[in-house]
Short mmCIF file of C-alpha atoms and ligand atoms in Angstrom, two decimals:
data_model
loop_
_atom_site.label_atom_id
_atom_site.label_comp_id
_atom_site.label_asym_id
_atom_site.label_seq_id
_atom_site.Cartn_x
_atom_site.Cartn_y
_atom_site.Cartn_z
CA MET A 1 98.72 113.56 118.88
CA ASP A 2 97.65 111.41 115.97
CA GLY A 3 97.04 107.68 116.25
CA HIS A 4 100.56 106.73 115.23
CA GLY A 5 102.52 108.78 117.75
CA PRO A 6 104.89 107.31 120.29
CA TRP A 7 102.15 107.09 122.91
CA GLU A 8 99.76 105.03 120.83
CA ALA A 9 100.62 101.74 122.54
CA GLU A 10 100.60 103.16 126.09
CA GLY A 11 98.10 101.46 128.36
CA ALA A 12 96.24 99.70 125.58
CA LEU A 13 96.54 96.00 124.91
CA GLN A 14 94.58 94.10 122.30
CA LEU A 15 93.73 90.59 123.45
CA ALA A 16 91.95 88.33 120.95
CA GLY A 17 90.92 91.40 118.98
CA GLN A 18 89.48 93.21 121.99
CA ARG A 19 91.02 96.48 123.18
CA LEU A 20 91.63 96.46 126.91
CA ALA A 21 91.84 100.05 128.08
CA LEU A 22 94.07 100.28 131.16
CA LEU A 23 95.30 103.23 133.19
CA ASP A 24 97.61 102.05 135.93
CA SER A 25 97.60 98.37 136.76
CA ALA A 26 95.98 95.19 135.48
CA ARG A 27 94.54 92.43 137.63
CA VAL A 28 95.46 89.09 136.06
CA TYR A 29 94.20 85.85 137.59
CA ALA A 30 95.84 82.69 136.26
CA CYS A 31 94.59 79.24 137.22
CA GLY A 32 97.64 77.53 138.64
CA ILE A 33 98.67 73.95 139.07
CA THR A 34 97.39 71.09 141.15
CA PRO A 35 100.76 70.06 142.60
CA TYR A 36 100.40 66.29 142.34
CA ASP A 37 102.62 65.47 139.41
CA VAL A 38 105.57 66.55 137.30
CA THR A 39 105.41 69.76 135.26
CA HIS A 40 105.14 69.23 131.52
CA LEU A 41 105.55 71.51 128.53
CA GLY A 42 101.80 72.20 128.41
CA HIS A 43 101.89 73.71 131.92
CA ALA A 44 105.08 75.63 131.14
CA THR A 45 103.52 77.08 127.99
CA THR A 46 100.57 78.50 129.92
CA PHE A 47 102.69 80.06 132.66
CA VAL A 48 105.42 81.38 130.35
CA TRP A 49 102.66 83.14 128.39
CA VAL A 50 101.15 84.60 131.57
CA ASP A 51 104.64 85.83 132.49
CA MET A 52 104.98 87.29 128.98
CA LEU A 53 101.62 89.04 129.36
CA GLY A 54 102.89 90.66 132.57
CA ARG A 55 106.14 91.76 130.91
CA ALA A 56 104.27 93.18 127.88
CA LEU A 57 101.93 95.10 130.18
CA ARG A 58 104.90 96.61 131.96
CA LEU A 59 106.39 97.64 128.59
CA LEU A 60 103.09 99.42 127.86
CA GLY A 61 103.30 101.34 131.13
CA ILE A 62 100.85 99.17 133.06
CA GLU A 63 101.83 97.42 136.28
CA PRO A 64 100.77 93.77 136.20
CA ASP A 65 99.14 92.47 139.37
CA ILE A 66 99.25 88.71 138.84
CA CYS A 67 97.59 86.10 140.99
CA ARG A 68 98.48 82.48 140.25
CA ASN A 69 96.74 80.15 142.63
CA VAL A 70 97.74 76.69 143.81
CA THR A 71 94.96 74.10 143.79
CA ASP A 72 96.27 72.09 146.72
CA VAL A 73 92.84 70.73 147.74
CA ASP A 74 91.76 68.34 145.05
CA ASP A 75 90.59 64.75 144.62
CA VAL A 76 93.39 63.85 142.21
CA LEU A 77 95.97 65.24 144.62
CA ASP A 78 94.54 63.14 147.48
CA ASP A 79 94.55 60.04 145.30
CA ALA A 80 98.12 60.60 144.15
CA ALA A 81 99.29 61.19 147.73
CA ALA A 82 97.52 58.02 148.90
CA ARG A 83 99.21 56.02 146.13
CA ALA A 84 102.56 57.44 147.19
CA GLY A 85 101.78 56.54 150.83
CA THR A 86 102.14 60.11 152.11
CA ASP A 87 99.75 62.78 153.33
CA ALA A 88 98.29 65.22 150.82
CA GLU A 89 99.69 68.37 152.43
CA TRP A 90 103.27 67.13 152.34
CA PHE A 91 102.82 65.73 148.85
CA ALA A 92 101.50 69.10 147.60
CA ALA A 93 104.38 71.01 149.23
CA VAL A 94 106.95 68.86 147.43
CA GLY A 95 105.11 69.21 144.11
CA GLN A 96 104.91 72.97 144.60
CA PHE A 97 108.62 73.22 145.35
CA GLN A 98 109.51 71.34 142.16
CA PHE A 99 107.16 73.50 140.12
CA ASP A 100 108.61 76.74 141.55
CA THR A 101 112.16 75.55 140.88
CA GLU A 102 111.40 74.82 137.23
CA MET A 103 109.48 78.07 136.70
CA ASN A 104 112.45 79.97 138.19
CA GLN A 105 114.75 78.18 135.78
CA LEU A 106 112.45 79.26 132.95
CA ASN A 107 112.96 82.85 134.15
CA LEU A 108 109.37 83.47 135.24
CA ARG A 109 108.86 86.39 137.56
CA SER A 110 107.10 85.43 140.78
CA PRO A 111 103.42 86.35 140.73
CA GLN A 112 102.38 89.10 143.16
CA HIS A 113 99.85 86.75 144.78
CA GLU A 114 100.05 82.98 145.15
CA PRO A 115 97.04 81.88 147.21
CA ARG A 116 96.78 78.24 148.22
CA ALA A 117 93.35 76.67 148.24
CA HIS A 118 93.70 75.05 151.67
CA ARG A 119 93.94 78.51 153.28
CA TYR A 120 90.60 79.56 151.77
CA ILE A 121 88.25 77.04 153.35
CA PRO A 122 86.39 79.69 155.46
CA HIS A 123 86.05 81.83 152.30
CA VAL A 124 84.46 78.94 150.39
CA VAL A 125 82.06 78.38 153.30
CA ARG A 126 81.10 82.07 153.13
CA LEU A 127 80.74 81.82 149.37
CA ALA A 128 78.38 78.86 149.80
CA ARG A 129 76.30 80.78 152.38
CA HIS A 130 75.99 83.80 150.07
CA LEU A 131 74.98 81.64 147.11
CA LEU A 132 72.39 79.85 149.28
CA HIS A 133 71.06 83.20 150.46
CA SER A 134 70.66 84.52 146.92
CA GLY A 135 69.00 81.31 145.72
CA SER A 136 71.85 80.42 143.31
CA ALA A 137 72.61 77.27 145.26
CA TYR A 138 70.87 74.64 147.41
CA ALA A 139 72.03 72.45 150.28
CA ARG A 140 71.48 68.73 149.96
CA GLU A 141 72.83 65.76 151.94
CA GLY A 142 75.72 67.70 153.43
CA SER A 143 76.75 69.33 150.14
CA VAL A 144 75.98 72.74 148.63
CA TYR A 145 75.32 72.74 144.89
CA PHE A 146 75.47 75.71 142.54
CA LYS A 147 72.71 75.77 139.94
CA GLY A 148 74.70 75.37 136.73
CA GLY A 149 72.09 74.45 134.14
CA GLN A 150 72.52 77.75 132.26
CA VAL A 151 76.32 77.72 132.20
CA PRO A 152 76.89 75.69 128.98
CA ALA A 153 74.58 77.95 126.94
CA ARG A 154 76.49 80.98 128.16
CA ALA A 155 79.77 79.33 127.25
CA GLY A 156 78.40 78.35 123.83
CA ILE A 157 78.63 74.61 124.50
CA ASP A 158 75.82 72.19 123.75
CA HIS A 159 74.29 70.13 126.52
CA ASP A 160 75.73 66.74 125.55
CA ARG A 161 79.27 68.03 125.14
CA ALA A 162 78.92 69.88 128.48
CA LEU A 163 77.97 66.60 130.18
CA GLU A 164 80.99 64.85 128.66
CA LEU A 165 83.36 67.58 129.79
CA ALA A 166 81.76 67.76 133.25
CA ALA A 167 82.38 64.03 133.70
CA GLU A 168 85.95 64.31 132.38
CA TYR A 169 86.80 67.15 134.79
CA GLY A 170 85.36 65.64 137.98
CA GLY A 171 81.97 67.42 137.88
CA ARG A 172 80.08 64.23 138.81
CA PRO A 173 77.10 64.78 136.50
CA ASP A 174 75.65 61.46 137.69
CA ASP A 175 75.59 62.47 141.39
CA PRO A 176 71.99 61.57 142.36
CA ALA A 177 71.84 64.27 145.05
CA LYS A 178 71.81 67.03 142.42
CA ASP A 179 68.69 68.57 140.87
CA HIS A 180 70.44 68.97 137.51
CA PRO A 181 73.45 67.01 136.18
CA LEU A 182 75.28 70.27 135.40
CA ASP A 183 74.96 71.66 138.92
CA VAL A 184 78.37 71.70 140.64
CA ALA A 185 79.47 71.37 144.24
CA VAL A 186 80.47 74.56 145.99
CA TRP A 187 80.88 72.37 149.06
CA GLN A 188 81.11 68.60 148.69
CA ALA A 189 80.26 66.32 151.60
CA CYS A 190 83.00 63.78 152.26
CA GLY A 191 83.80 61.00 154.67
CA PRO A 192 86.81 60.60 156.97
CA ASP A 193 88.80 58.88 154.21
CA ARG A 194 89.18 62.23 152.41
CA VAL A 195 90.87 65.45 153.47
CA GLY A 196 87.96 67.51 154.81
CA TRP A 197 86.81 70.29 157.13
CA GLN A 198 83.81 70.94 159.33
CA SER A 199 81.16 73.27 157.90
CA PRO A 200 77.56 74.30 158.64
CA TRP A 201 76.52 71.36 156.41
CA GLY A 202 78.81 68.77 158.01
CA ARG A 203 82.23 67.48 157.07
CA GLY A 204 83.27 68.24 153.51
CA ARG A 205 85.61 70.00 151.13
CA PRO A 206 85.38 72.82 148.61
CA GLY A 207 84.52 72.25 144.97
CA TRP A 208 87.19 73.07 142.38
CA HIS A 209 85.49 76.06 140.71
CA ALA A 210 84.42 77.43 144.10
CA GLU A 211 88.03 77.39 145.34
CA CYS A 212 89.13 79.62 142.47
CA VAL A 213 86.13 81.96 142.94
CA ALA A 214 86.98 82.29 146.63
CA MET A 215 90.64 83.05 145.87
CA SER A 216 90.03 85.51 143.02
CA ALA A 217 87.29 87.38 144.92
CA SER A 218 89.44 87.50 148.06
CA VAL A 219 92.53 88.80 146.24
CA PHE A 220 90.96 91.07 143.60
CA GLY A 221 87.37 91.72 144.64
CA PRO A 222 84.48 91.23 142.23
CA ALA A 223 86.23 91.35 138.84
CA VAL A 224 89.55 90.93 137.03
CA ASP A 225 90.97 92.51 133.89
CA VAL A 226 92.28 89.24 132.48
CA HIS A 227 91.61 85.65 133.49
CA GLY A 228 94.09 83.18 132.06
CA GLY A 229 94.84 79.51 131.95
CA GLY A 230 95.19 76.62 129.57
CA ALA A 231 92.58 76.42 126.81
CA ASP A 232 91.38 73.11 128.25
CA LEU A 233 90.15 75.01 131.33
CA ALA A 234 87.68 77.11 129.32
CA PHE A 235 84.88 74.65 130.11
CA PRO A 236 83.82 73.75 132.67
CA HIS A 237 86.29 75.48 134.99
CA HIS A 238 86.40 79.06 133.71
CA ALA A 239 82.78 79.12 132.57
CA TYR A 240 81.58 78.10 136.04
CA HIS A 241 84.06 80.43 137.72
CA ALA A 242 82.63 83.43 135.85
CA VAL A 243 78.97 82.60 136.46
CA MET A 244 79.54 81.73 140.13
CA ALA A 245 81.58 84.91 140.75
CA GLU A 246 78.87 87.02 139.11
CA ALA A 247 76.19 85.30 141.22
CA LEU A 248 78.26 86.12 144.32
CA THR A 249 78.97 89.79 143.59
CA GLY A 250 76.36 90.94 141.08
CA VAL A 251 79.21 92.44 139.05
CA ALA A 252 79.36 91.34 135.41
CA PRO A 253 81.34 90.49 133.45
CA TYR A 254 83.63 88.88 136.00
CA ALA A 255 86.52 89.00 133.50
CA ARG A 256 87.08 91.79 130.96
CA ALA A 257 89.17 89.46 128.80
CA TRP A 258 90.08 85.78 128.69
CA PHE A 259 93.57 84.51 127.99
CA HIS A 260 93.17 80.86 127.01
CA VAL A 261 96.63 79.70 126.02
CA GLY A 262 96.75 77.09 123.23
CA THR A 263 97.19 73.42 124.06
CA VAL A 264 100.46 71.63 123.25
CA THR A 265 100.19 68.23 121.61
CA VAL A 266 102.76 65.56 120.75
CA GLU A 267 102.21 63.84 117.40
CA GLY A 268 98.70 65.26 117.46
CA GLU A 269 97.83 63.85 120.89
CA LYS A 270 97.18 65.85 124.03
CA MET A 271 99.95 65.29 126.58
CA ALA A 272 98.82 62.89 129.29
CA LYS A 273 100.50 60.53 131.66
CA SER A 274 98.15 57.78 130.51
CA ALA A 275 99.24 58.32 126.89
CA GLY A 276 102.92 58.11 127.94
CA ASN A 277 103.79 61.20 125.89
CA LEU A 278 104.63 63.78 128.54
CA VAL A 279 107.39 66.21 127.59
CA LEU A 280 108.82 67.13 130.98
CA VAL A 281 110.17 70.59 131.67
CA SER A 282 113.01 69.08 133.73
CA ASP A 283 114.11 66.98 130.73
CA LEU A 284 114.02 69.97 128.38
CA LEU A 285 115.98 72.10 130.84
CA ALA A 286 118.63 69.39 131.17
CA GLU A 287 119.48 69.70 127.48
CA HIS A 288 118.52 73.19 126.35
CA PRO A 289 118.97 76.75 127.58
CA ALA A 290 115.86 78.16 129.22
CA ALA A 291 115.90 81.02 126.71
CA ALA A 292 115.54 78.58 123.79
CA ILE A 293 112.58 76.90 125.49
CA ARG A 294 110.95 80.31 126.07
CA MET A 295 111.59 81.26 122.46
CA MET A 296 109.96 78.05 121.23
CA ILE A 297 106.89 78.76 123.38
CA LEU A 298 106.57 82.47 122.60
CA ASP A 299 107.41 82.72 118.88
CA ARG A 300 103.81 81.95 117.84
CA PRO A 301 100.28 83.26 118.48
CA TRP A 302 99.43 82.58 122.15
CA HIS A 303 95.96 81.17 121.47
CA THR A 304 96.81 78.56 118.84
CA CYS A 305 97.36 74.91 119.64
CA TRP A 306 100.70 73.53 118.48
CA ASP A 307 102.50 70.25 118.15
CA TYR A 308 105.83 69.79 119.92
CA SER A 309 108.80 68.21 118.19
CA PRO A 310 112.50 68.44 119.18
CA GLU A 311 113.31 70.25 115.90
CA LEU A 312 111.30 73.23 117.16
CA LEU A 313 113.94 73.77 119.83
CA ASP A 314 116.68 73.90 117.17
CA THR A 315 114.67 76.48 115.23
CA ALA A 316 114.10 78.47 118.41
CA GLY A 317 117.80 78.30 119.25
CA ALA A 318 118.69 79.71 115.82
CA ARG A 319 116.10 82.49 116.19
CA LEU A 320 117.53 83.28 119.61
CA GLU A 321 121.03 83.68 118.16
CA GLU A 322 119.73 86.02 115.48
CA LEU A 323 118.06 88.16 118.14
CA TYR A 324 121.13 88.21 120.39
CA ARG A 325 123.33 89.21 117.45
CA ALA A 326 120.88 91.99 116.56
CA ALA A 327 120.87 93.14 120.19
CA GLY A 328 124.67 93.43 120.02
CA ARG A 329 124.52 95.94 117.18
CA SER A 330 124.68 99.57 118.13
CA SER A 331 122.35 100.61 115.32
CA GLY A 332 118.59 100.75 115.70
CA SER A 333 116.01 103.45 115.62
CA ALA A 334 113.48 104.77 118.08
CA ALA A 335 110.85 104.10 115.42
CA ALA A 336 111.76 100.40 115.34
CA GLN A 337 111.56 100.21 119.12
CA GLN A 338 108.12 101.77 118.93
CA ARG A 339 107.05 99.24 116.28
CA VAL A 340 108.14 96.41 118.61
CA ARG A 341 105.89 97.87 121.32
CA GLN A 342 103.02 98.19 118.89
CA ALA A 343 103.43 94.58 117.71
CA LEU A 344 103.32 93.35 121.31
CA ALA A 345 100.34 95.60 122.09
CA ALA A 346 98.53 93.97 119.14
CA ASP A 347 97.61 90.64 120.73
CA LEU A 348 101.18 89.95 121.91
CA ASP A 349 102.39 89.42 118.34
CA VAL A 350 105.86 88.08 119.12
CA PRO A 351 106.71 86.80 115.59
CA THR A 352 106.20 90.30 114.12
CA ALA A 353 108.08 91.95 117.00
CA LEU A 354 110.98 89.52 116.40
CA ASP A 355 111.11 90.31 112.68
CA ILE A 356 111.28 94.04 113.43
CA ALA A 357 113.88 93.60 116.18
CA VAL A 358 116.17 91.31 114.15
CA ASP A 359 115.91 93.61 111.14
CA SER A 360 116.57 96.83 113.04
CA GLY A 361 118.88 95.61 115.80
CA GLY A 362 120.07 97.83 118.63
CA ASP A 363 117.57 99.12 121.16
CA ALA A 364 114.58 97.42 119.52
CA ALA A 365 116.29 94.03 119.83
CA ARG A 366 117.52 94.72 123.37
CA THR A 367 114.02 95.72 124.43
CA LEU A 368 112.62 92.52 123.01
CA VAL A 369 115.28 90.36 124.70
CA THR A 370 114.12 91.80 128.03
CA VAL A 371 110.39 91.59 127.35
CA LEU A 372 110.63 87.97 126.20
CA GLY A 373 112.60 87.16 129.35
CA LEU A 374 115.62 85.91 127.38
CA THR A 375 118.29 87.49 129.59
ZN1 ZN B 401 90.84 78.31 138.41
#
């Protein structure tokens, strides 16, 4: 068989220019939400793309095994629950329910695994003990810190920028108990005013990166095929996750490929509650079909950042109609269907796949309607 035969796209997916050779299934870990607030278009974009990755894998003959965790132990969650005058567990359950409802409306398939951080406390304690044993961490004043000084260099980030990002994402670089400002808590001592658990080091709670390491290692073992999440998680969260997981297991690289989905901005600004520019999924769903929202998210390269405007939904709606009309035609060739598969195998190139499907119609278009989750 030459390189252009009908089997060329089977089991091979290019992600960010890297060929991921797969035989049977693919382990995909996606960093999920901290259920303390409403779901906005930025969240939806990440998880619609993870869903799309799973659907594309299935088209290529590979069974996706997706784990999307829930970070339901977190300082910001505690703070939000306290402000609302309710306990964190109840608050997280309500947030999770709303998130699930909206993701269902957006036609996401349920992930195969959905671990919740609060069920992995003993695993984080074990993780801390292993890291202490191997000398990758040290215990100090009731906390266990992972030695993170080398992480920014590995992630290609300079020291000053790493400090800024560490502070922004709750890494407490100014914590005087640490040997190095870029060390991170695997286990963080805390008082009775915070949700906490007993441990060999006293009362405390898991660190954010450590929670995800504990969940990914428990579900998938030492490594994953793809680790995904929003691009803003690349540092510190994913960089620390990889280094900590490798220190735990000795298996490197932890992730064969990274799937950092582009950030969505509004008038050039990152969406944030403080900026008052959140585009809520519930508001979009009230006025537009889910398929149009999916089309807006997916008809672009997955890794680029983009700026939301309401006109994009009109464009997506028009594109959707074109595709549906093409899918209604009986014409279409096996070759076109194969070209759709090849476009999706080449870094999930949806715009090219759409052009082929709309042009050819028939089976190629019907295949694409299914793979994009537009049914
Ligand atoms: Zn994570």
